[in-house]
Coordinates of C-alpha atoms and ligand atoms in Angstrom, one line a residue:
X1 CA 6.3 -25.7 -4.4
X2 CA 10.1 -25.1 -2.8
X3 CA 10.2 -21.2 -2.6
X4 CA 13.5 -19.9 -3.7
X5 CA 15.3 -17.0 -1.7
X6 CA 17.3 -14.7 -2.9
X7 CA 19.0 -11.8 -1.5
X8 CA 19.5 -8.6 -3.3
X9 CA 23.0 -8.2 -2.9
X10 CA 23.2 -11.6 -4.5
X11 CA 25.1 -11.4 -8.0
X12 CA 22.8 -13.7 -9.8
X13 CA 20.0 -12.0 -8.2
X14 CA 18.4 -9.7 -10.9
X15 CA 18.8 -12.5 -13.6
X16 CA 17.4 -15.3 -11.5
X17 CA 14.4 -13.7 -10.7
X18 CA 14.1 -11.9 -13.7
X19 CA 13.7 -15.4 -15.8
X20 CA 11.0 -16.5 -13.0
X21 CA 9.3 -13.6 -14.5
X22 CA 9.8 -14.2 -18.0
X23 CA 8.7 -18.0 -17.5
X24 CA 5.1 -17.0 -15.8
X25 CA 6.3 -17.4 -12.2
X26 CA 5.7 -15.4 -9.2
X27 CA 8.7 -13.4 -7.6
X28 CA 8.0 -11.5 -4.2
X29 CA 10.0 -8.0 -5.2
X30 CA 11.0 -5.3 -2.4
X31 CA 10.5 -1.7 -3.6
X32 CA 10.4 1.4 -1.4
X33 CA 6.8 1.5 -0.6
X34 CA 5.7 -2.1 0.3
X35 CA 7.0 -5.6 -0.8
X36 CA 5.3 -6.8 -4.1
X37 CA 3.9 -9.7 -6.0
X38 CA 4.8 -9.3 -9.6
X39 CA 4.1 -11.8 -12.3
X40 CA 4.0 -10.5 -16.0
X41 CA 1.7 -8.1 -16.5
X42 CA 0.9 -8.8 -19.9
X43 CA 0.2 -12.5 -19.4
X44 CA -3.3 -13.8 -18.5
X45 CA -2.1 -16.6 -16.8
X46 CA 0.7 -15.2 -14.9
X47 CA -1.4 -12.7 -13.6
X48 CA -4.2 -14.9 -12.6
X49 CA -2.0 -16.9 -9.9
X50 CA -1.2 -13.1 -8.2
X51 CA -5.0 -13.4 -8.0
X52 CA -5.0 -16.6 -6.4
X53 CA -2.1 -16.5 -4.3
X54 CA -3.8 -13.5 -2.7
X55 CA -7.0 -14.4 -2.7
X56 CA -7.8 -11.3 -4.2
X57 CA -11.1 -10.2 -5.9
X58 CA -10.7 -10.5 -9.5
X59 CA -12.5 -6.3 -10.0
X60 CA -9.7 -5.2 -8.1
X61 CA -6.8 -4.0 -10.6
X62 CA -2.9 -4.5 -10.7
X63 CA -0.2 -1.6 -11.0
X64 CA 2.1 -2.5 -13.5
X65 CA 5.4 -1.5 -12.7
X66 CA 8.0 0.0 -15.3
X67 CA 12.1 0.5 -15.6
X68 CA 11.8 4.1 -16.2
X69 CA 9.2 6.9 -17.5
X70 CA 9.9 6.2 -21.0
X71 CA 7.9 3.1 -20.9
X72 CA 4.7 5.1 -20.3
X73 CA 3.9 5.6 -23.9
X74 CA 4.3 1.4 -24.3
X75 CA 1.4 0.8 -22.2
X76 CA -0.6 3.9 -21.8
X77 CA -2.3 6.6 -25.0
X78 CA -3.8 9.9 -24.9
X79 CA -1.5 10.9 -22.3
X80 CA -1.7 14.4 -20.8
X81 CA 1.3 16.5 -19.6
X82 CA 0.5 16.1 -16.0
X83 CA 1.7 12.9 -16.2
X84 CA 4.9 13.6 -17.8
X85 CA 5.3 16.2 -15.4
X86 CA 4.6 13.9 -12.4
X87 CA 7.4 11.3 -13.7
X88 CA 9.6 13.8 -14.4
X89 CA 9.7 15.0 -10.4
X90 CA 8.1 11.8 -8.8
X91 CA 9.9 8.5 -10.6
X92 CA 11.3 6.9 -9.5
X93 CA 9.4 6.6 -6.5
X94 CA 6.3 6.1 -4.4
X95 CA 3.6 7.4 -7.2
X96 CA 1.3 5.6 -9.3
X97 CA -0.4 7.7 -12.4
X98 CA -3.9 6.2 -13.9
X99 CA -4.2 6.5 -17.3
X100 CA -6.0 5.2 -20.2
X101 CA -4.3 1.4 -21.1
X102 CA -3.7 0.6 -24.7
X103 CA -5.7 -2.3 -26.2
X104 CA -2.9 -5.2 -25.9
X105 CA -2.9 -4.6 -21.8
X106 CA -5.3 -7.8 -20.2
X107 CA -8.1 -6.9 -18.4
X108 CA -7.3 -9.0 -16.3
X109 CA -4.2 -6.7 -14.8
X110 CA -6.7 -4.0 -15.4
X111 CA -9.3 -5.4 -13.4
X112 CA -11.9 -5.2 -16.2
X113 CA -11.0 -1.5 -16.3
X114 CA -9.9 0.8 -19.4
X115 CA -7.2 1.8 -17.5
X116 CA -3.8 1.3 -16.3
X117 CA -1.9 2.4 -13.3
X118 CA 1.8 2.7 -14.3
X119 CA 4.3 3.0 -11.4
X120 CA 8.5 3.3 -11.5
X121 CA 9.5 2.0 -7.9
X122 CA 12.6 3.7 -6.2
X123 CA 14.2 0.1 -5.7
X124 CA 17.6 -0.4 -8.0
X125 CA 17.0 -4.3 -7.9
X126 CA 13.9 -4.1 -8.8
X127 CA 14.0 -1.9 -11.8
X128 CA 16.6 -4.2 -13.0
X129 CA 14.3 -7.4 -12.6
X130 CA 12.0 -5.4 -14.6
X131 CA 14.7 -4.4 -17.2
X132 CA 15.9 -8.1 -17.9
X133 CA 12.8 -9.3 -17.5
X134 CA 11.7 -7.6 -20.7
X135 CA 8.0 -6.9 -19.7
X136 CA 5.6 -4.5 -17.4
X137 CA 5.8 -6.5 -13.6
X138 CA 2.3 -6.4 -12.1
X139 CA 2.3 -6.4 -8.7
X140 CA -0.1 -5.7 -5.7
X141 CA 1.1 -5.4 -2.2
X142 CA 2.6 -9.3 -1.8
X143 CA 0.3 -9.4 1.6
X144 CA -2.6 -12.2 1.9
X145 CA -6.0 -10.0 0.3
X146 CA -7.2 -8.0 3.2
X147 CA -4.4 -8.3 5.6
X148 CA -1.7 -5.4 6.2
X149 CA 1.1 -5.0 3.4
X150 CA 4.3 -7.1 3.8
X151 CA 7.2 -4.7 4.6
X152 CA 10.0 -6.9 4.9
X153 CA 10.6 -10.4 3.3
X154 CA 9.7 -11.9 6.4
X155 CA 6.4 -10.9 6.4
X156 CA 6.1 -12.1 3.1
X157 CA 7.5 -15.7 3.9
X158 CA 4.7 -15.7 6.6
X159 CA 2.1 -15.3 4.1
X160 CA 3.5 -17.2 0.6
X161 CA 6.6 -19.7 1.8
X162 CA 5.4 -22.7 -0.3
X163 CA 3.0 -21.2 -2.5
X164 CA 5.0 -18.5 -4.8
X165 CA 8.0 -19.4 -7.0
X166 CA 10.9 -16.8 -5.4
X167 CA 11.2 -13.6 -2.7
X168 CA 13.8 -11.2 -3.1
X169 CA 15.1 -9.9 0.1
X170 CA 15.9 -6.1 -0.1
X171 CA 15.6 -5.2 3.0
X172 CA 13.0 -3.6 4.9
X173 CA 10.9 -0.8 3.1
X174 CA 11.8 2.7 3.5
X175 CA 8.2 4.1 3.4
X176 CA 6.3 1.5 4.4
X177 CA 3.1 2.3 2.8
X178 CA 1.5 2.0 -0.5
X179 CA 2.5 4.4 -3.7
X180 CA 0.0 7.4 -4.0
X181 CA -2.4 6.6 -6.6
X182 CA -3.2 9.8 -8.5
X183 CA -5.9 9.5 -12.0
X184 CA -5.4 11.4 -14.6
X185 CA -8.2 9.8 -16.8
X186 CA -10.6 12.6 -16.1
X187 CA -11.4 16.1 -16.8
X188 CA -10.0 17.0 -13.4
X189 CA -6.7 15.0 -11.8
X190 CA -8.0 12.4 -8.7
X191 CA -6.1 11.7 -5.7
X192 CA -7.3 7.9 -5.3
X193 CA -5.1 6.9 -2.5
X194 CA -2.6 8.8 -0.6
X195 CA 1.0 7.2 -0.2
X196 CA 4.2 8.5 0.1
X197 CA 3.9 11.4 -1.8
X198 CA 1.6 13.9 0.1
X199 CA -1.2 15.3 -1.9
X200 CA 0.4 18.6 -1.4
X201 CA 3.1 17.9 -3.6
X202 CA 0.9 16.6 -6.4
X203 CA -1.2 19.9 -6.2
X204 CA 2.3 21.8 -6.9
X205 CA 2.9 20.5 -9.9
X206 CA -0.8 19.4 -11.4
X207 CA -1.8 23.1 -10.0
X208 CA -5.3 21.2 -9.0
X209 CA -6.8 17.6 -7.3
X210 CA -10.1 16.3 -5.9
X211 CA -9.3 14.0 -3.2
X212 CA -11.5 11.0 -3.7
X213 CA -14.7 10.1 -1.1
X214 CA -12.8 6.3 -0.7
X215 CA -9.8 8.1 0.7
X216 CA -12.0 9.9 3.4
X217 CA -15.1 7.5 4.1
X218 CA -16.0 4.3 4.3
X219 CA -17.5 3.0 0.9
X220 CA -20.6 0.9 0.3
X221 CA -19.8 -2.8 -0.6
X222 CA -22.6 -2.0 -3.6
X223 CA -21.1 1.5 -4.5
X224 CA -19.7 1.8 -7.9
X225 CA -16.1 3.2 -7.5
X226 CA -13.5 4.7 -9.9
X227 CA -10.9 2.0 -8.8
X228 CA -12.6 -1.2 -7.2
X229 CA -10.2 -2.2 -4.9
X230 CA -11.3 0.9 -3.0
X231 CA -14.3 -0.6 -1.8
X232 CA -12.6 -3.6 0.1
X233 CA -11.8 -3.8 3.9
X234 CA -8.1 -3.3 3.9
X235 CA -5.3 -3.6 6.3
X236 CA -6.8 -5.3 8.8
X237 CA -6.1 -7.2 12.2
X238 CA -8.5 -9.5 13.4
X239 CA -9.1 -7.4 16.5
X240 CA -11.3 -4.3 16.2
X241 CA -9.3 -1.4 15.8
X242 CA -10.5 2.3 17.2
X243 CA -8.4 5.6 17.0
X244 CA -8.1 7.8 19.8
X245 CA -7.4 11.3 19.0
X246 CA -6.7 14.7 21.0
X247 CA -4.3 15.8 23.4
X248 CA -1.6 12.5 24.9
X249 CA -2.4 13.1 27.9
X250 CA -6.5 13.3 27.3
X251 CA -5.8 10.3 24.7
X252 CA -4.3 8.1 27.4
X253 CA -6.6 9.3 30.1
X254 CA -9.4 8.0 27.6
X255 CA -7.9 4.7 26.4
X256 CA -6.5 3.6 30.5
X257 CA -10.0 4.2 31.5
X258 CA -11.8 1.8 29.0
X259 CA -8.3 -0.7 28.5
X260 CA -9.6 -4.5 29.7
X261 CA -7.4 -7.5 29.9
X262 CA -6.7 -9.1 26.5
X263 CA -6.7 -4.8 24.9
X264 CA -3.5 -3.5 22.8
X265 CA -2.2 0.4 22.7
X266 CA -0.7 1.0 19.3
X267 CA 1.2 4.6 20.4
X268 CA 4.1 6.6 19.4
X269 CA 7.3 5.7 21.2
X270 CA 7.5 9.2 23.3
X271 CA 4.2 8.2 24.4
X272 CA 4.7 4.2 25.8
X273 CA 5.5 5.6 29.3
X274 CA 1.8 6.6 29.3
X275 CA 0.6 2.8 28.6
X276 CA 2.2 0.8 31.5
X277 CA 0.5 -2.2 32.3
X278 CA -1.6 -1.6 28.9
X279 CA 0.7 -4.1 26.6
X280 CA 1.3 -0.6 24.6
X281 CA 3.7 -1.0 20.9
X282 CA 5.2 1.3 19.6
X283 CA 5.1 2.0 15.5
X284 CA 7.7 5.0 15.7
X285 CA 7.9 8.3 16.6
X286 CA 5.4 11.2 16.5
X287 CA 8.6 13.5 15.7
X288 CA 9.2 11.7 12.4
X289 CA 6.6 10.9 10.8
X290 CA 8.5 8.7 8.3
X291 CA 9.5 6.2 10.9
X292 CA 5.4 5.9 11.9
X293 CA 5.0 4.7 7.6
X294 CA 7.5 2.8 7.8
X295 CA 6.6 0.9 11.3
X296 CA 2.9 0.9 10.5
X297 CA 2.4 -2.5 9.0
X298 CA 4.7 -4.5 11.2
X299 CA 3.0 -3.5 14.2
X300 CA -0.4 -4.0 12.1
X301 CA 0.7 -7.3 11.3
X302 CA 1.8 -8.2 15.0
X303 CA -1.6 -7.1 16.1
X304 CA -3.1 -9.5 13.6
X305 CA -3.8 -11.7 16.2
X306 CA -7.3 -13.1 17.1
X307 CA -6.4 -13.2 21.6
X308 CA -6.5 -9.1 21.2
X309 CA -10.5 -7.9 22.1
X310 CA -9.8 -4.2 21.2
X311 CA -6.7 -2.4 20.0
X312 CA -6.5 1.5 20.4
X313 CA -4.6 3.4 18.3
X314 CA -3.1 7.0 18.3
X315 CA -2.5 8.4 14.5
X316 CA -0.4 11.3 13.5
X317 CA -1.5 14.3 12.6
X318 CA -1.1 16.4 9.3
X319 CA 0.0 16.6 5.7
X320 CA 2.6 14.6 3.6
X321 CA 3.2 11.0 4.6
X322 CA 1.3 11.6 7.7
X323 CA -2.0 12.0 5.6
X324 CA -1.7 8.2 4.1
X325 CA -0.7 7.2 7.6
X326 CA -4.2 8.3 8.9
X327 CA -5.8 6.7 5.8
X328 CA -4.2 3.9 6.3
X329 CA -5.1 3.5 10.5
X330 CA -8.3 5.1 9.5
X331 CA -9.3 1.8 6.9
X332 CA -8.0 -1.0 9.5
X333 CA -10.1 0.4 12.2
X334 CA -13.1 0.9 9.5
X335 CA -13.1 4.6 10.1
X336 CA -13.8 4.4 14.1
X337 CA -12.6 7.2 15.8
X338 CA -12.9 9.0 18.9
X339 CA -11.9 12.5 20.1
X340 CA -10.7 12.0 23.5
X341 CA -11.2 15.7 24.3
X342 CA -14.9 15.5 23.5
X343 CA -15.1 12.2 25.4
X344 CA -13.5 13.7 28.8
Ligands
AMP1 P1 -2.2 -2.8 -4.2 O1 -3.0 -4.1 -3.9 O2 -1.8 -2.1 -2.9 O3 -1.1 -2.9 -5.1 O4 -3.3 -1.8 -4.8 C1 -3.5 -1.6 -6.1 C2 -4.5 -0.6 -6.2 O5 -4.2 0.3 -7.3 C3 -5.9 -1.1 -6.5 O6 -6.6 -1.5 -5.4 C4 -6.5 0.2 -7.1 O7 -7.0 1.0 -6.1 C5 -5.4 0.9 -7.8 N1 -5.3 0.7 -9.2 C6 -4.5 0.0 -10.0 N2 -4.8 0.1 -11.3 C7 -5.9 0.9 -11.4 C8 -6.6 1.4 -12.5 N3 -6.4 1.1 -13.7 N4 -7.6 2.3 -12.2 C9 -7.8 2.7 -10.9 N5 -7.1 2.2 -9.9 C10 -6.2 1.4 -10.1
MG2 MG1 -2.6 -4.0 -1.1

């Protein structure tokens, strides 16, 4: 299959890709968080080649994304006012709500589930692909299943050139990782993942949240979860990944001391002065969080590279889009962490 590029600020763009959509293809689609790989949510069969060009585990479900908050009510029922609430002060943008699907909605976007996560992305050209394209767009993260999530439309070529129908090039992503996934299927709303809205904010306006065990531990392969995909070893290089934590100079005392040949320091750029003669990269700076979310992956995907033993990693500390940064880290290194002031 010939992939066909398009760039965003192409005229014919939104149209093009839009009929790809509408004709069961597969379109690689930038939005703020992460670079997607929408197909028509409603359609079976559209839906089942996301699955295989991913190789992703059929239990694990699909956010559909929407043009605006009023589609809520086409695809989801027995909605409460949280949700409206959440739309009203989140959408577009980097938040996906859980709620109860309506009948017509496959399970397999749903995963098997009674559910759907609905999600309006804060990307102009892709809300308008959605628009002409006349149906929900379900789309994971456009990465290969298991490896870190494609932030620019290179990473995506990498991963899919020859094997999807189109990639839309918008630039790279402005957060960089995944939407927060919040449920509002229960009695009490459930943070599920955290993303680029910090669970702070959600607690302002739901005035409550219970922070999921996936988001905090490492879950059993045989553990039944509330959203599948949990469960499954995510953005991850080949090379073992641990995180160092305390002070930066006890952190780099710790890491110089155990670094071998063939190691890689993933720091923050004030700190790469530490790392000489350690290989270290940089993924942004500890003074701005947001350019740490929005580095994260590229530096996980450069990483992904089966020559590195060990990688050591420093993570940022705090609320906000700090707290899915450490989630993030925490999953690719399969929640191994050391305290370098305990270790000293
Ligand atoms: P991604 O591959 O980054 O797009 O992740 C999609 C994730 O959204 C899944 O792995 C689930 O954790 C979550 N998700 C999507 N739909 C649902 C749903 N109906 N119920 C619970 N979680 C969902
Ligand atoms: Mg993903």
């Amino acid at each position: 299959m010939k992939t066909l590029f398009l760039s965003a600020a192409d005229p014919i763009c939104a149209e093009t890709a839009a009929n790809i959509i509408k004709s069961g293809g597969l379109v690689a689609i930038p939005t703020e968080t992460v670079y997607g790989l929408g197909a028509n949510g409603l359609s079976e069969e559209a839906v089942k080649k996301i699955f295989e060009a991913k190789g992703r585990p059929q239990d694990n479900p699909l956010i559909l994304h929407i043009a605006g908050p009023e589609q809520i009510e086409e695809f989801a029922h027995h909605i409460p006012q949280g949700a409206y609430d959440l739309a009203e002060r989140f959408w577009p943008g980097p938040l996906t709500i859980i709620l109860p699907a309506k009948d017509f909605i496959p399970r397999r976007t749903t995963g098997g589930l009674n559910t759907v996560g609905l999600r309006c992305p804060d990307c102009d050209i892709t809300r308008e692909i959605i628009r002409l394209s006349g149906v929900p767009v379900a789309a994971p993260s456009a990465n290969i299943s298991g490896k870190p999530s494609t932030t620019t439309a290179q990473h995506v070529r990498h991963d899919h050139e020859g094997r999807i129908d189109c990639i839309v090039d918008g630039g790279p992503c402005r957060v960089g990782v995944e939407s927060t996934i919040v449920d509002l299927t229960e009695r009490r709303p459930r943070l599920l993942r955290p993303g680029g809205i910090g669970p702070e904010e959600l607690l302002e306006v739901l005035g409550d949240l219970v922070v999921d065990k996936a988001v905090t531990a490492q879950i059993d392969k045989d553990e039944v979860v509330k959203a599948p995909g949990m469960k499954y070893r995510h953005y991850a290089p080949q090379s073992e990944v641990v995180i160092v934590g305390g002070s930066r100079e006890k952190a780099a005392a710790y890491i110089r001391s155990h670094f071998e040949p063939g190691d890689r320091v993933l720091c923050f750029e004030e700190e790469l002065s530490l790392y000489e003669g350690c290989n270290p990269l940089s993924y942004g700076l500890e003074a701005d969080v947001n350019t740490l979310s929005a580095g994260l992956f590229a530096a996980l995907r450069e990483l992904d590279d089966p020559s590195i033993h060990q990688v050591y990693a420093r993570c940022p500390v705090g609320g906000g889009v700090a707290y899915a940064v450490q989630n993030r880290l925490k999953k690719a290194a399969a929640f191994h962490v050391v305290d370098a002031e305990e270790e000293l």
